[in-house]
PDB file of C-alpha atoms in Angstrom:
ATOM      1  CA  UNK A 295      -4.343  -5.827  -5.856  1.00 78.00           C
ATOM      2  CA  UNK A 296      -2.375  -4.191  -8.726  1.00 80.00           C
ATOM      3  CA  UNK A 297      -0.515  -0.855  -7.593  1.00 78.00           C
ATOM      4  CA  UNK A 298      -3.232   0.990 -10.121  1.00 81.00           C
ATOM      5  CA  UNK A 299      -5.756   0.528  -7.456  1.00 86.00           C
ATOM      6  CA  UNK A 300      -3.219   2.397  -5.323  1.00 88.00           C
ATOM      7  CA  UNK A 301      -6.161   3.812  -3.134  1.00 89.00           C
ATOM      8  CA  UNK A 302      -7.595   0.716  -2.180  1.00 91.00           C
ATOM      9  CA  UNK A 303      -4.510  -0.763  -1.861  1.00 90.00           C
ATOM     10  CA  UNK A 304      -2.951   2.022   0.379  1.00 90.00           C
ATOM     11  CA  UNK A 305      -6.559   1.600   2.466  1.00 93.00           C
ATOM     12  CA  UNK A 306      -5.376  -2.263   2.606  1.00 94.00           C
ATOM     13  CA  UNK A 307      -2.042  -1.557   3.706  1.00 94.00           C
ATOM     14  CA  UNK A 308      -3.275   0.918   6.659  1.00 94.00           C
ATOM     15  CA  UNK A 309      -4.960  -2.156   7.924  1.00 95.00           C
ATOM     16  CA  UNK A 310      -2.646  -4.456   7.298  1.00 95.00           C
ATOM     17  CA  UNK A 311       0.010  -2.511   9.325  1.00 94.00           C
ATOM     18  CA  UNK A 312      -2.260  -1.501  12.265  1.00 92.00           C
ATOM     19  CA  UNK A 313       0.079  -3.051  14.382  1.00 91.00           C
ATOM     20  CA  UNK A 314       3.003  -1.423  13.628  1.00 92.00           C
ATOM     21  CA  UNK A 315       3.698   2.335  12.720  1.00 95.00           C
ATOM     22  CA  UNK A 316       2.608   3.607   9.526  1.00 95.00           C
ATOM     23  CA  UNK A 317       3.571   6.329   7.551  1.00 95.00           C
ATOM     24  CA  UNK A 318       1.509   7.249   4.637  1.00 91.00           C
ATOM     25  CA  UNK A 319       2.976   9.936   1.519  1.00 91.00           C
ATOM     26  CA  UNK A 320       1.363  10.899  -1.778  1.00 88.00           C
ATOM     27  CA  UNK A 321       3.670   8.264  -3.303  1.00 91.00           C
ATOM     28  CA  UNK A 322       4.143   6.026  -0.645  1.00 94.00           C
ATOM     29  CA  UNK A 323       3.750   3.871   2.727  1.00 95.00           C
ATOM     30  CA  UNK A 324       5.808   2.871   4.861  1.00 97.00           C
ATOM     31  CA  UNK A 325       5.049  -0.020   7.771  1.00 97.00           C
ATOM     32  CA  UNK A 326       7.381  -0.263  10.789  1.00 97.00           C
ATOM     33  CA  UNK A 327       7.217  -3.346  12.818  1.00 95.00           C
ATOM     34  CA  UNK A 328      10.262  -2.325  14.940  1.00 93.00           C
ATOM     35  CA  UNK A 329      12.284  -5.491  13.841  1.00 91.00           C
ATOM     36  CA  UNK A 330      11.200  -5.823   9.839  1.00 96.00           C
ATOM     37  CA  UNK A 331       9.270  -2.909   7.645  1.00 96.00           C
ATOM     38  CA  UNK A 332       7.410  -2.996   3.933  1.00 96.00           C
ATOM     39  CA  UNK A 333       7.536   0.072   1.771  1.00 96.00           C
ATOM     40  CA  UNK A 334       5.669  -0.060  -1.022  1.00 94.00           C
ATOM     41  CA  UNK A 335       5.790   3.254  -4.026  1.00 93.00           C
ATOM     42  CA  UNK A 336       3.258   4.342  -6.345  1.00 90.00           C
ATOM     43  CA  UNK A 337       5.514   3.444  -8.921  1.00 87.00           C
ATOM     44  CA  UNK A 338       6.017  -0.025  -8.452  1.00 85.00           C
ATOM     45  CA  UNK A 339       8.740  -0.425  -5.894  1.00 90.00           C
ATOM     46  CA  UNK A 340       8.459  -2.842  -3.176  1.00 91.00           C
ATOM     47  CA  UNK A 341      11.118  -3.141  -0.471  1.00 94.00           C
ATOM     48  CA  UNK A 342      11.401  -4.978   2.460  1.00 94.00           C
ATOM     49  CA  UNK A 343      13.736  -5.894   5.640  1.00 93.00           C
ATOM     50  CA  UNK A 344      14.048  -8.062   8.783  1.00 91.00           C
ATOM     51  CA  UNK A 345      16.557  -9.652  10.488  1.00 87.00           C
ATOM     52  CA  UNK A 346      18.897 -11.467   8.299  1.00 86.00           C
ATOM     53  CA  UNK A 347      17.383 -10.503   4.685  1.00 88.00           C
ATOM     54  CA  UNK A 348      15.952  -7.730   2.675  1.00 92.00           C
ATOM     55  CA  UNK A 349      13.920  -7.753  -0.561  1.00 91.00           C
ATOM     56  CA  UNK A 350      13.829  -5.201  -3.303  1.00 90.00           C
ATOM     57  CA  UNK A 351      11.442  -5.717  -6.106  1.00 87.00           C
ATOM     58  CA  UNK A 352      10.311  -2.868  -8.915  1.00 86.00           C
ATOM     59  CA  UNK A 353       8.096  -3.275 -11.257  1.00 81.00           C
ATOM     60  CA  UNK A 354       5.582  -5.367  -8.670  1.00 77.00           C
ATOM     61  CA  UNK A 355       3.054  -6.733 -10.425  1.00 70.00           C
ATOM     62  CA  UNK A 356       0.270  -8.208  -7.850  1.00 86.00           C
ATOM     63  CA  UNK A 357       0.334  -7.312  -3.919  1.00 92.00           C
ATOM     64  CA  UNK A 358      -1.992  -9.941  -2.436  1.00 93.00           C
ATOM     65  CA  UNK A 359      -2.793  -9.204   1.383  1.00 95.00           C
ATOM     66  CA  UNK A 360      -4.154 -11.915   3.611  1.00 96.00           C
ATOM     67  CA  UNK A 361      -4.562  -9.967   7.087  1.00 94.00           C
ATOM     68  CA  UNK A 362      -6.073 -13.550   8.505  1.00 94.00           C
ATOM     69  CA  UNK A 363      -2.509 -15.090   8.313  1.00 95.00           C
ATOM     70  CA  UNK A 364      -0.681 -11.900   8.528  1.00 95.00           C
ATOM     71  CA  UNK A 365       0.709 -12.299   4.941  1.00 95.00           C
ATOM     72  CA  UNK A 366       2.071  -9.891   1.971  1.00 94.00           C
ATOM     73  CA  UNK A 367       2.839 -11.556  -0.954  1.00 94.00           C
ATOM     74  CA  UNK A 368       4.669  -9.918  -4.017  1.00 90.00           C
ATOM     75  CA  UNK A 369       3.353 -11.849  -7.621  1.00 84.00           C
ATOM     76  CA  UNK A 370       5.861 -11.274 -10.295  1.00 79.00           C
ATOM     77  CA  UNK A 371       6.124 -12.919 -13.612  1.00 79.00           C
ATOM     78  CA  UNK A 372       9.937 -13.758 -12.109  1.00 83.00           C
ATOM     79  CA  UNK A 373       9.388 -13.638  -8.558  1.00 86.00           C
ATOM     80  CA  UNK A 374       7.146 -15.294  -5.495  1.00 90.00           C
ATOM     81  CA  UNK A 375       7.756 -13.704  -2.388  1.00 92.00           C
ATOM     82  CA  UNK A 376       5.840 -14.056   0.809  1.00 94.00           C
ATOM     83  CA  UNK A 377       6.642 -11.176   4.045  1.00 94.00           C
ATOM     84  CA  UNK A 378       5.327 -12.392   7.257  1.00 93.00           C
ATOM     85  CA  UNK A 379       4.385  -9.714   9.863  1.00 93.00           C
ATOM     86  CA  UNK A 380       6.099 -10.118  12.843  1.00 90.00           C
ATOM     87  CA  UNK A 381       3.795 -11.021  15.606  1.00 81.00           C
ATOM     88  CA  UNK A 382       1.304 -12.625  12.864  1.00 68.00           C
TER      89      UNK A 382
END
């Protein structure tokens, strides 16, 4: 999903955090796992955390959600990044 579909994609990220605590702006969402978290912006930041990294991305391109697998993946032209949610 492109962030331009940003009400489908906040929809997607609802579900995709439904196991953690979300927290939902105008302009943002926020997912808390309790040990990692994904914020995601209107305007194209992506950030990340979890024990022993973080990620910081603007500009995201493509958000691709697999909620079989548990998977958010950031598509960049520069960057590949995969965040696992804790617990699957």
């Amino acid at each position: 999903m492109k962030l331009n579909e940003w009400d489908t994609l906040s929809a997607e990220l609802r579900r995709f955090g439904d196991t953690g605590d979300v927290t939902v702006a105008d302009d943002r969402i926020h997912i808390d796992f309790g040990s990692a978290y994904i914020e995601v912006t209107k305007d194209g930041t992506l950030r990340t955390g979890m024990p022993l990294h973080d990620f910081a991305h603007a500009n995201t391109a493509v958000i691709v959600l697999d909620h079989d697998t548990g998977t958010l993946t950031v598509e960049a032209d520069t960057v590949t990044y995969t965040f696992r949610r804790p617990g699957g």
